[in-house]
């Protein structure tokens, strides 16, 4: 009988995918893929980040030949980004000694080309998904990132609130532009707009260069009168803004919307897509997908909020924290992932017609699919189920006139978990999504994990013993969030001990329509 420690350690060491991208030096038949993963280090109580290169030889729809390189620990690396041609790589690195220093590195042909110590100009880099940014200009002469603004010496000991949970010590993120010709770094001034004395009321998120690389487009979070927490909160006052790279000509792009975030510009620079949520009310909710026509400045809705799906199998709306960084497969089509009831699924969206199509149908992909990268031919996604850890899939896009979006996809497995020891702790178990529960609303669903199905001997010798497993009822936090059918360490550890686990998506959970989200408010 395995101990709880043995089960937990074996499962905890399985890495998960945080990002993946097909590098620009790829060809039609040879794909050079950079993969980033995270893994728990139980001895140091940290999450380790590492990267490796996967080479895939592809011929049509045949299963690709895969060559995987060694993994490299990212250590003190905060973020990295490959330039549009693949010639350069920008790296943000914070090195702790007696005093933490912040370096910008530009790599080319396997060695450092430029090294800038920007410790005197700003404090910590932002590497999170809410504020964090590292982007190249199209002409590869500039990069932009986000870092904490320096606190003046005379205000060093003054109290100033931070952005709350997961953002301890993060107070004033600022746009930073590096000119690689002159090797000059400029921390842009505090932004104009709704001003409070001595501070701006906007905070930067996800900046991108305009098509001509002369300006930046970014999300601004209003923080007046108070910061409050920001993690998981999509109900804040936000807008999309544009500013020249020298800090001039600041303007708002979404004046008629109270919420606009996560901007993504298409390759031609003609269309910007973004998300918009209901302000106030539930902290997370069904989002609208909107677009901005760059030439006219017109904002329109592509996919509206879904109030209540027509049927249990109908599209329930979009539930997305941030859009994937690389999502355009043409000038008018994008690939995204979203919660669909108790699953996470891959969607193709036509930004002209508003048509939405599910690419990973429940019959074949009942678990959780997360979009990592998309271009005109290829898609990279991670996929898992409650009893099968993360795999990296390569999707080949094909034109299909019979589909709503004209898109069809064929998947191959690039990578999967290779830990033989861990398999003993997830393969014997089963899972299902329980719906249509008598006497309950249609929106109530449960992800049920059952240990040692049809193996009474293993159940009787488990940590809890007995002929039937005790049931752990597990309601999610939030309350406006939800469980999706993905690989989860806590649930699977309990199942390995002989418990059955019911992960409950109760009224108010995401993925079932906006009416379901609002049904919990006040109750």
Short mmCIF file of C-alpha atoms in Angstrom, two decimals:
data_model
loop_
_atom_site.label_atom_id
_atom_site.label_comp_id
_atom_site.label_asym_id
_atom_site.label_seq_id
_atom_site.Cartn_x
_atom_site.Cartn_y
_atom_site.Cartn_z
CA UNK A 1 0.00 0.00 0.00
CA UNK A 2 1.43 3.37 -1.06
CA UNK A 3 1.66 6.10 1.56
CA UNK A 4 0.09 9.54 1.01
CA UNK A 5 3.61 11.00 0.72
CA UNK A 6 4.60 8.53 -2.01
CA UNK A 7 1.46 9.22 -4.05
CA UNK A 8 1.73 12.99 -3.69
CA UNK A 9 5.45 13.12 -4.57
CA UNK A 10 5.09 10.94 -7.65
CA UNK A 11 2.16 12.97 -9.01
CA UNK A 12 3.65 16.34 -8.03
CA UNK A 13 6.73 15.73 -10.16
CA UNK A 14 4.70 15.56 -13.38
CA UNK A 15 5.40 18.84 -15.28
CA UNK A 16 2.69 20.96 -16.91
CA UNK A 17 2.93 23.14 -20.02
CA UNK A 18 2.97 26.91 -19.51
CA UNK A 19 3.69 27.98 -23.10
CA UNK A 20 4.78 26.72 -26.50
CA UNK A 21 5.61 28.43 -29.77
CA UNK A 22 6.75 27.45 -33.25
CA UNK A 23 9.94 29.38 -33.91
CA UNK A 24 10.35 31.52 -37.06
CA UNK A 25 13.24 29.38 -38.36
CA UNK A 26 10.82 26.49 -38.98
CA UNK A 27 10.09 25.28 -42.53
CA UNK A 28 7.06 23.68 -44.17
CA UNK A 29 8.27 20.22 -43.18
CA UNK A 30 10.49 20.82 -40.12
CA UNK A 31 8.97 22.59 -37.10
CA UNK A 32 11.28 23.97 -34.42
CA UNK A 33 9.10 24.24 -31.29
CA UNK A 34 10.11 25.95 -28.06
CA UNK A 35 8.26 24.54 -25.05
CA UNK A 36 8.15 25.96 -21.51
CA UNK A 37 7.04 23.85 -18.55
CA UNK A 38 6.67 24.16 -14.77
CA UNK A 39 7.35 21.47 -12.18
CA UNK A 40 7.10 21.41 -8.39
CA UNK A 41 10.32 21.26 -6.39
CA UNK A 42 9.07 19.81 -3.11
CA UNK A 43 12.43 20.09 -1.37
CA UNK A 44 12.65 23.87 -1.94
CA UNK A 45 8.86 24.51 -1.92
CA UNK A 46 9.00 26.35 -5.25
CA UNK A 47 7.87 25.85 -8.81
CA UNK A 48 10.75 25.29 -11.22
CA UNK A 49 10.52 26.61 -14.77
CA UNK A 50 12.37 25.02 -17.64
CA UNK A 51 12.39 25.05 -21.42
CA UNK A 52 13.36 22.70 -24.21
CA UNK A 53 13.27 22.49 -27.99
CA UNK A 54 11.15 19.92 -29.78
CA UNK A 55 11.76 19.28 -33.49
CA UNK A 56 8.88 17.77 -35.46
CA UNK A 57 9.28 16.45 -39.00
CA UNK A 58 5.84 16.71 -40.58
CA UNK A 59 4.54 15.42 -43.88
CA UNK A 60 0.90 16.22 -44.60
CA UNK A 61 -1.38 14.65 -41.99
CA UNK A 62 1.02 11.81 -41.12
CA UNK A 63 2.15 11.37 -37.54
CA UNK A 64 5.26 13.56 -37.15
CA UNK A 65 8.71 12.27 -36.28
CA UNK A 66 9.65 13.88 -32.96
CA UNK A 67 13.11 14.75 -31.64
CA UNK A 68 13.15 16.32 -28.18
CA UNK A 69 16.20 18.21 -26.89
CA UNK A 70 17.43 18.42 -23.29
CA UNK A 71 15.62 20.67 -20.81
CA UNK A 72 17.22 23.85 -19.50
CA UNK A 73 16.32 25.30 -16.09
CA UNK A 74 15.21 28.92 -16.53
CA UNK A 75 16.53 29.78 -13.05
CA UNK A 76 16.42 33.54 -12.53
CA UNK A 77 14.91 34.20 -15.96
CA UNK A 78 11.63 36.13 -15.69
CA UNK A 79 10.57 36.15 -19.35
CA UNK A 80 11.92 35.63 -22.83
CA UNK A 81 10.65 36.41 -26.33
CA UNK A 82 11.96 35.53 -29.79
CA UNK A 83 12.01 38.33 -32.38
CA UNK A 84 9.73 38.12 -35.45
CA UNK A 85 12.46 36.76 -37.74
CA UNK A 86 13.94 34.49 -35.08
CA UNK A 87 17.31 36.23 -35.26
CA UNK A 88 17.21 37.60 -31.70
CA UNK A 89 15.90 36.56 -28.29
CA UNK A 90 15.12 39.08 -25.54
CA UNK A 91 15.53 37.89 -21.96
CA UNK A 92 14.50 39.58 -18.69
CA UNK A 93 16.56 38.31 -15.77
CA UNK A 94 16.59 39.27 -12.07
CA UNK A 95 19.70 38.19 -10.16
CA UNK A 96 19.68 38.17 -6.37
CA UNK A 97 22.94 38.68 -4.48
CA UNK A 98 23.30 41.25 -1.72
CA UNK A 99 20.96 43.38 -3.81
CA UNK A 100 18.64 42.27 -6.60
CA UNK A 101 19.67 43.45 -10.06
CA UNK A 102 17.52 43.54 -13.18
CA UNK A 103 19.10 42.76 -16.55
CA UNK A 104 17.87 42.92 -20.14
CA UNK A 105 19.73 40.51 -22.40
CA UNK A 106 19.61 40.35 -26.19
CA UNK A 107 20.85 37.03 -27.56
CA UNK A 108 21.83 36.23 -31.15
CA UNK A 109 23.36 33.11 -32.67
CA UNK A 110 23.81 31.41 -29.32
CA UNK A 111 25.54 34.20 -27.41
CA UNK A 112 24.75 37.51 -25.70
CA UNK A 113 24.78 40.44 -28.10
CA UNK A 114 23.73 43.17 -25.63
CA UNK A 115 23.51 43.21 -21.83
CA UNK A 116 21.79 46.12 -20.06
CA UNK A 117 21.72 46.57 -16.28
CA UNK A 118 18.49 48.51 -15.70
CA UNK A 119 18.48 48.17 -11.91
CA UNK A 120 18.85 51.92 -11.42
CA UNK A 121 15.90 52.69 -13.72
CA UNK A 122 13.18 50.48 -12.28
CA UNK A 123 12.49 47.71 -9.76
CA UNK A 124 11.14 44.18 -10.35
CA UNK A 125 10.02 42.90 -13.73
CA UNK A 126 6.41 41.76 -14.12
CA UNK A 127 6.25 38.20 -15.47
CA UNK A 128 2.64 37.33 -14.62
CA UNK A 129 -0.26 36.90 -17.05
CA UNK A 130 -2.15 39.98 -15.81
CA UNK A 131 0.44 42.76 -16.19
CA UNK A 132 3.48 40.94 -17.57
CA UNK A 133 4.72 41.93 -21.02
CA UNK A 134 7.74 41.30 -23.23
CA UNK A 135 7.16 42.20 -26.86
CA UNK A 136 9.30 42.94 -29.93
CA UNK A 137 8.59 45.68 -32.44
CA UNK A 138 7.99 44.43 -35.98
CA UNK A 139 11.30 45.95 -37.18
CA UNK A 140 13.21 44.32 -34.28
CA UNK A 141 14.71 47.63 -33.15
CA UNK A 142 12.80 47.89 -29.84
CA UNK A 143 11.32 45.81 -27.05
CA UNK A 144 8.73 46.76 -24.46
CA UNK A 145 8.23 45.23 -21.02
CA UNK A 146 6.55 46.08 -17.73
CA UNK A 147 8.43 46.73 -14.47
CA UNK A 148 7.80 48.27 -11.07
CA UNK A 149 8.44 52.01 -11.00
CA UNK A 150 11.22 53.17 -8.68
CA UNK A 151 10.05 54.60 -5.37
CA UNK A 152 11.67 57.96 -4.57
CA UNK A 153 13.92 57.98 -1.51
CA UNK A 154 11.68 60.49 0.30
CA UNK A 155 8.69 58.12 -0.11
CA UNK A 156 10.50 54.88 0.60
CA UNK A 157 8.81 54.27 3.96
CA UNK A 158 5.39 55.69 3.11
CA UNK A 159 2.54 53.19 3.08
CA UNK A 160 1.18 52.45 -0.37
CA UNK A 161 -1.25 49.58 -1.10
CA UNK A 162 -0.35 46.82 -3.53
CA UNK A 163 -2.44 44.78 -5.96
CA UNK A 164 -3.32 42.11 -3.39
CA UNK A 165 -3.35 38.33 -3.63
CA UNK A 166 -0.40 36.96 -5.70
CA UNK A 167 0.80 40.57 -6.24
CA UNK A 168 2.35 41.32 -2.85
CA UNK A 169 4.73 44.27 -3.18
CA UNK A 170 3.54 45.07 -6.71
CA UNK A 171 2.19 48.63 -6.69
CA UNK A 172 2.99 50.63 -9.80
CA UNK A 173 3.75 48.70 -13.00
CA UNK A 174 5.16 50.91 -15.75
CA UNK A 175 5.86 50.62 -19.45
CA UNK A 176 9.55 50.35 -20.31
CA UNK A 177 10.86 50.72 -23.89
CA UNK A 178 14.38 49.67 -24.91
CA UNK A 179 15.84 51.12 -28.13
CA UNK A 180 18.31 48.50 -29.33
CA UNK A 181 20.02 50.83 -31.82
CA UNK A 182 20.98 53.39 -29.20
CA UNK A 183 20.93 50.86 -26.32
CA UNK A 184 18.77 53.29 -24.38
CA UNK A 185 16.01 52.44 -21.91
CA UNK A 186 13.07 54.74 -21.23
CA UNK A 187 10.58 54.25 -18.41
CA UNK A 188 7.48 56.03 -19.69
CA UNK A 189 5.99 58.72 -17.49
CA UNK A 190 2.87 58.17 -15.44
CA UNK A 191 -0.10 58.14 -17.74
CA UNK A 192 -2.58 60.90 -18.39
CA UNK A 193 -6.28 60.31 -17.85
CA UNK A 194 -8.34 60.24 -14.66
CA UNK A 195 -5.70 61.59 -12.34
CA UNK A 196 -5.39 61.51 -8.58
CA UNK A 197 -2.89 63.95 -7.09
CA UNK A 198 0.59 62.50 -7.45
CA UNK A 199 -0.41 59.28 -9.23
CA UNK A 200 -2.11 58.06 -12.36
CA UNK A 201 -5.29 56.05 -12.07
CA UNK A 202 -4.32 53.62 -14.80
CA UNK A 203 -2.05 50.63 -14.62
CA UNK A 204 -0.56 48.84 -17.59
CA UNK A 205 -1.35 45.34 -18.78
CA UNK A 206 -0.22 43.43 -21.87
CA UNK A 207 1.32 46.07 -24.09
CA UNK A 208 1.87 45.39 -27.79
CA UNK A 209 3.46 47.42 -30.56
CA UNK A 210 1.29 48.95 -33.26
CA UNK A 211 1.83 47.68 -36.81
CA UNK A 212 4.31 50.47 -37.62
CA UNK A 213 6.15 50.01 -34.27
CA UNK A 214 5.76 53.73 -33.48
CA UNK A 215 3.25 53.34 -30.66
CA UNK A 216 2.06 50.93 -27.98
CA UNK A 217 -1.43 49.54 -27.40
CA UNK A 218 -2.20 48.31 -23.89
CA UNK A 219 -4.86 47.66 -21.27
CA UNK A 220 -5.23 50.25 -18.54
CA UNK A 221 -6.70 49.20 -15.19
CA UNK A 222 -8.33 52.01 -13.22
CA UNK A 223 -7.14 52.09 -9.62
CA UNK A 224 -8.96 55.17 -8.35
CA UNK A 225 -10.11 55.47 -5.58
CA UNK A 226 -8.54 52.22 -4.33
CA UNK A 227 -6.48 49.34 -5.67
CA UNK A 228 -8.43 46.39 -4.23
CA UNK A 229 -7.22 42.97 -5.41
CA UNK A 230 -6.86 42.24 -9.10
CA UNK A 231 -6.28 38.51 -9.49
CA UNK A 232 -9.34 36.70 -10.94
CA UNK A 233 -11.21 40.03 -11.16
CA UNK A 234 -12.52 40.63 -14.68
CA UNK A 235 -15.20 43.06 -13.44
CA UNK A 236 -12.90 46.08 -13.08
CA UNK A 237 -13.05 49.34 -15.01
CA UNK A 238 -10.57 48.87 -17.85
CA UNK A 239 -9.89 50.32 -21.28
CA UNK A 240 -7.58 50.01 -24.25
CA UNK A 241 -5.15 52.88 -24.75
CA UNK A 242 -2.46 53.91 -27.21
CA UNK A 243 0.69 55.92 -26.59
CA UNK A 244 3.72 56.77 -28.70
CA UNK A 245 6.92 55.00 -27.71
CA UNK A 246 8.35 58.32 -26.52
CA UNK A 247 5.43 58.77 -24.11
CA UNK A 248 3.48 61.33 -26.16
CA UNK A 249 0.01 61.27 -27.76
CA UNK A 250 -1.79 59.24 -25.11
CA UNK A 251 -5.35 58.37 -26.17
CA UNK A 252 -8.17 55.98 -25.33
CA UNK A 253 -9.29 53.54 -28.04
CA UNK A 254 -12.45 52.18 -26.36
CA UNK A 255 -14.19 55.27 -25.01
CA UNK A 256 -17.70 53.77 -25.15
CA UNK A 257 -16.81 50.64 -23.15
CA UNK A 258 -16.31 50.39 -19.42
CA UNK A 259 -14.40 47.13 -19.85
CA UNK A 260 -11.79 46.32 -22.51
CA UNK A 261 -8.73 44.14 -21.97
CA UNK A 262 -6.31 41.62 -23.50
CA UNK A 263 -5.64 43.28 -26.90
CA UNK A 264 -4.33 41.14 -29.79
CA UNK A 265 -3.43 42.73 -33.15
CA UNK A 266 -3.57 40.71 -36.38
CA UNK A 267 -0.48 40.36 -38.56
CA UNK A 268 -1.61 42.96 -41.08
CA UNK A 269 -2.24 45.51 -38.33
CA UNK A 270 -5.82 46.07 -39.49
CA UNK A 271 -7.84 44.51 -36.67
CA UNK A 272 -7.47 44.35 -32.91
CA UNK A 273 -9.51 41.78 -30.94
CA UNK A 274 -10.06 42.05 -27.19
CA UNK A 275 -12.29 40.92 -24.32
CA UNK A 276 -14.98 42.89 -22.51
CA UNK A 277 -16.76 41.86 -19.30
CA UNK A 278 -19.62 43.24 -17.25
CA UNK A 279 -18.30 45.87 -14.80
CA UNK A 280 -19.11 45.35 -11.11
CA UNK A 281 -21.24 42.37 -10.11
CA UNK A 282 -19.56 38.92 -10.12
CA UNK A 283 -15.76 39.13 -10.23
CA UNK A 284 -15.67 36.70 -13.18
CA UNK A 285 -18.34 36.26 -15.83
CA UNK A 286 -19.14 35.54 -19.46
CA UNK A 287 -17.04 37.77 -21.73
CA UNK A 288 -17.75 39.45 -25.04
CA UNK A 289 -15.17 39.16 -27.82
CA UNK A 290 -14.91 42.55 -29.51
CA UNK A 291 -12.84 43.97 -32.34
CA UNK A 292 -11.44 47.38 -33.20
CA UNK A 293 -10.99 48.39 -36.83
CA UNK A 294 -7.66 50.22 -36.77
CA UNK A 295 -8.39 52.44 -39.80
CA UNK A 296 -11.79 53.72 -38.70
CA UNK A 297 -11.51 53.30 -34.93
CA UNK A 298 -14.89 51.52 -34.94
CA UNK A 299 -15.51 49.02 -32.15
CA UNK A 300 -17.95 46.14 -32.71
CA UNK A 301 -18.97 42.91 -31.00
CA UNK A 302 -17.81 39.62 -32.55
CA UNK A 303 -19.19 37.15 -29.98
CA UNK A 304 -21.75 38.48 -27.52
CA UNK A 305 -22.44 37.42 -23.93
CA UNK A 306 -24.47 34.20 -23.85
CA UNK A 307 -27.29 34.57 -21.34
CA UNK A 308 -28.63 31.01 -21.34
CA UNK A 309 -27.65 28.32 -23.86
CA UNK A 310 -30.55 26.94 -25.90
CA UNK A 311 -29.58 23.40 -24.93
CA UNK A 312 -27.09 21.58 -22.70
CA UNK A 313 -24.85 21.03 -25.72
CA UNK A 314 -25.14 24.60 -27.08
CA UNK A 315 -22.37 27.21 -26.99
CA UNK A 316 -22.41 28.71 -23.45
CA UNK A 317 -20.34 31.85 -24.15
CA UNK A 318 -16.69 32.77 -23.56
CA UNK A 319 -14.97 32.43 -20.18
CA UNK A 320 -11.38 33.55 -20.65
CA UNK A 321 -8.90 35.23 -18.32
CA UNK A 322 -6.45 36.30 -21.06
CA UNK A 323 -6.43 35.61 -24.79
CA UNK A 324 -3.48 33.56 -26.14
CA UNK A 325 -0.60 35.76 -27.28
CA UNK A 326 -0.49 34.09 -30.70
CA UNK A 327 -4.01 33.33 -31.85
CA UNK A 328 -4.46 34.64 -35.43
CA UNK A 329 -4.65 31.92 -38.11
CA UNK A 330 -5.62 34.42 -40.81
CA UNK A 331 -6.47 38.12 -40.98
CA UNK A 332 -10.03 37.31 -39.86
CA UNK A 333 -9.86 34.04 -37.86
CA UNK A 334 -8.54 33.23 -34.40
CA UNK A 335 -8.07 30.11 -32.25
CA UNK A 336 -8.81 30.36 -28.52
CA UNK A 337 -9.76 28.06 -25.63
CA UNK A 338 -12.64 28.58 -23.21
CA UNK A 339 -14.62 26.85 -20.49
CA UNK A 340 -17.60 24.92 -21.87
CA UNK A 341 -19.65 23.63 -18.92
CA UNK A 342 -17.24 21.30 -17.06
CA UNK A 343 -14.67 21.12 -19.86
CA UNK A 344 -12.13 23.43 -21.44
CA UNK A 345 -12.27 23.29 -25.21
CA UNK A 346 -10.63 24.72 -28.34
CA UNK A 347 -12.65 27.18 -30.41
CA UNK A 348 -12.26 28.70 -33.87
CA UNK A 349 -13.83 32.15 -34.24
CA UNK A 350 -14.49 34.03 -37.48
CA UNK A 351 -14.13 37.72 -36.57
CA UNK A 352 -16.12 38.80 -39.65
CA UNK A 353 -19.22 36.62 -39.27
CA UNK A 354 -18.97 35.95 -35.52
CA UNK A 355 -19.24 32.20 -36.15
CA UNK A 356 -17.87 30.03 -33.33
CA UNK A 357 -16.92 26.39 -33.83
CA UNK A 358 -15.73 23.83 -31.31
CA UNK A 359 -12.62 22.02 -32.59
CA UNK A 360 -12.18 19.55 -29.70
CA UNK A 361 -15.56 17.89 -29.37
CA UNK A 362 -16.51 16.19 -26.11
CA UNK A 363 -16.87 12.74 -27.69
CA UNK A 364 -13.16 12.66 -28.60
CA UNK A 365 -11.69 15.23 -26.17
CA UNK A 366 -13.73 15.04 -22.95
CA UNK A 367 -11.04 16.70 -20.80
CA UNK A 368 -9.41 20.13 -20.75
CA UNK A 369 -7.76 21.70 -23.81
CA UNK A 370 -5.70 24.91 -23.55
CA UNK A 371 -4.58 26.90 -26.60
CA UNK A 372 -0.88 27.81 -26.49
CA UNK A 373 -0.07 28.93 -30.06
CA UNK A 374 -1.69 29.27 -33.47
CA UNK A 375 -0.61 30.36 -36.95
CA UNK A 376 -1.93 29.84 -40.48
CA UNK A 377 -1.12 26.10 -40.50
CA UNK A 378 -0.40 24.89 -36.99
CA UNK A 379 -1.86 24.94 -33.48
CA UNK A 380 -0.19 23.89 -30.22
CA UNK A 381 -2.38 22.91 -27.27
CA UNK A 382 -2.00 21.16 -23.92
CA UNK A 383 -4.56 18.51 -23.03
CA UNK A 384 -5.31 16.53 -19.88
CA UNK A 385 -8.13 14.68 -18.14
CA UNK A 386 -8.71 14.09 -14.41
CA UNK A 387 -6.87 10.75 -14.70
CA UNK A 388 -4.36 11.46 -17.47
CA UNK A 389 -1.66 14.17 -17.15
CA UNK A 390 -0.80 16.88 -19.61
CA UNK A 391 0.08 16.09 -23.22
CA UNK A 392 1.35 18.51 -25.86
CA UNK A 393 -0.67 18.29 -29.09
CA UNK A 394 0.28 19.60 -32.53
CA UNK A 395 -2.77 20.49 -34.60
CA UNK A 396 -2.67 20.76 -38.40
CA UNK A 397 -5.24 23.23 -39.72
CA UNK A 398 -7.11 22.36 -42.91
CA UNK A 399 -9.66 24.32 -44.91
CA UNK A 400 -13.15 22.81 -44.67
CA UNK A 401 -16.02 24.47 -46.51
CA UNK A 402 -18.57 22.38 -44.61
CA UNK A 403 -17.70 23.91 -41.22
CA UNK A 404 -19.06 27.19 -39.84
CA UNK A 405 -15.61 28.78 -39.68
CA UNK A 406 -14.11 26.95 -42.66
CA UNK A 407 -11.63 25.26 -40.34
CA UNK A 408 -10.85 21.64 -39.52
CA UNK A 409 -7.98 20.36 -37.37
CA UNK A 410 -5.99 17.11 -37.14
CA UNK A 411 -4.04 16.41 -33.95
CA UNK A 412 -0.85 14.48 -33.22
CA UNK A 413 0.73 13.93 -29.80
CA UNK A 414 4.13 15.64 -29.51
CA UNK A 415 4.86 14.84 -25.87
CA UNK A 416 3.31 13.00 -22.93
CA UNK A 417 4.26 12.08 -19.38
CA UNK A 418 7.08 9.54 -19.26
CA UNK A 419 7.18 8.86 -15.51
CA UNK A 420 6.50 5.14 -15.08
CA UNK A 421 6.31 5.50 -11.30
CA UNK A 422 3.53 8.08 -11.51
CA UNK A 423 1.40 5.95 -13.85
CA UNK A 424 0.61 3.57 -11.03
CA UNK A 425 -1.19 6.42 -9.24
CA UNK A 426 -3.47 7.63 -12.05
CA UNK A 427 -4.03 4.77 -14.52
CA UNK A 428 -6.15 2.53 -12.21
CA UNK A 429 -8.79 5.23 -11.67
CA UNK A 430 -11.78 6.44 -13.70
CA UNK A 431 -13.71 9.67 -14.03
CA UNK A 432 -16.94 10.99 -15.51
CA UNK A 433 -19.03 14.13 -15.69
CA UNK A 434 -22.32 13.66 -13.86
CA UNK A 435 -25.15 15.85 -15.17
CA UNK A 436 -28.94 15.80 -15.33
CA UNK A 437 -29.13 15.31 -11.58
CA UNK A 438 -32.79 14.74 -10.51
CA UNK A 439 -34.34 17.69 -8.72
CA UNK A 440 -31.46 20.04 -9.63
CA UNK A 441 -30.92 22.79 -12.18
CA UNK A 442 -29.54 21.79 -15.59
CA UNK A 443 -26.43 23.85 -14.84
CA UNK A 444 -25.37 21.65 -11.91
CA UNK A 445 -22.57 19.26 -12.90
CA UNK A 446 -20.08 17.15 -11.00
CA UNK A 447 -16.71 15.82 -12.11
CA UNK A 448 -16.58 12.46 -10.34
CA UNK A 449 -13.33 10.58 -9.81
CA UNK A 450 -13.61 6.96 -8.69
CA UNK A 451 -10.71 4.88 -7.37
CA UNK A 452 -9.82 1.37 -8.50
CA UNK A 453 -13.03 0.92 -10.52
CA UNK A 454 -13.93 -2.77 -10.74
CA UNK A 455 -10.93 -3.68 -8.55
CA UNK A 456 -12.26 -4.44 -5.08
CA UNK A 457 -8.95 -5.94 -3.96
CA UNK A 458 -7.07 -2.67 -4.55
CA UNK A 459 -9.83 -0.69 -2.83
CA UNK A 460 -9.76 -2.92 0.23
CA UNK A 461 -5.98 -2.58 0.57
CA UNK A 462 -5.99 1.21 0.03
CA UNK A 463 -5.38 3.71 2.82
CA UNK A 464 -9.13 3.97 3.57
CA UNK A 465 -9.80 0.23 2.98
CA UNK A 466 -13.40 -1.03 2.88
CA UNK A 467 -15.44 -2.30 -0.05
CA UNK A 468 -16.70 1.12 -1.14
CA UNK A 469 -14.75 4.40 -1.32
CA UNK A 470 -15.74 7.26 1.03
CA UNK A 471 -16.84 10.34 -0.94
CA UNK A 472 -15.11 13.73 -0.67
CA UNK A 473 -17.36 16.61 -1.78
CA UNK A 474 -15.16 19.36 -3.21
CA UNK A 475 -16.85 22.71 -4.06
CA UNK A 476 -14.58 25.16 -5.88
CA UNK A 477 -13.61 28.58 -4.56
CA UNK A 478 -14.41 31.87 -6.16
CA UNK A 479 -17.34 31.54 -6.00
CA UNK A 480 -17.47 32.60 -9.67
CA UNK A 481 -14.98 30.14 -11.14
CA UNK A 482 -15.34 26.46 -11.92
CA UNK A 483 -13.80 23.03 -12.22
CA UNK A 484 -12.82 21.74 -15.63
CA UNK A 485 -12.01 18.12 -16.40
CA UNK A 486 -8.25 18.48 -16.04
CA UNK A 487 -5.45 16.71 -14.17
CA UNK A 488 -5.41 17.96 -10.57
CA UNK A 489 -2.86 16.95 -7.96
CA UNK A 490 -5.07 17.24 -4.86
CA UNK A 491 -8.02 15.30 -6.26
CA UNK A 492 -5.88 12.53 -7.67
CA UNK A 493 -3.89 12.15 -4.45
CA UNK A 494 -7.16 11.61 -2.56
CA UNK A 495 -8.31 9.10 -5.17
CA UNK A 496 -5.00 7.25 -4.84
CA UNK A 497 -5.73 6.85 -1.11
CA UNK A 498 -9.07 5.20 -1.93
CA UNK A 499 -11.45 8.18 -1.75
CA UNK A 500 -13.95 9.05 -4.45
CA UNK A 501 -13.93 12.80 -5.20
CA UNK A 502 -16.86 14.89 -6.45
CA UNK A 503 -15.74 18.28 -7.83
CA UNK A 504 -18.98 20.27 -7.87
CA UNK A 505 -19.81 23.01 -10.37
CA UNK A 506 -22.69 24.57 -8.44
CA UNK A 507 -24.95 27.47 -9.44
CA UNK A 508 -22.77 30.48 -10.21
CA UNK A 509 -20.01 28.46 -11.86
CA UNK A 510 -18.50 29.64 -15.14
CA UNK A 511 -19.20 27.88 -18.41
CA UNK A 512 -22.98 27.60 -18.21
CA UNK A 513 -24.17 31.02 -19.43
CA UNK A 514 -24.30 34.45 -17.81
CA UNK A 515 -27.73 33.83 -16.26
CA UNK A 516 -26.19 30.98 -14.26
CA UNK A 517 -23.35 33.24 -13.07
CA UNK A 518 -25.78 35.90 -11.85
CA UNK A 519 -28.15 33.37 -10.26
CA UNK A 520 -25.79 33.03 -7.28
CA UNK A 521 -25.54 36.75 -6.52
CA UNK A 522 -27.43 37.64 -3.33
CA UNK A 523 -28.14 34.00 -2.56
#
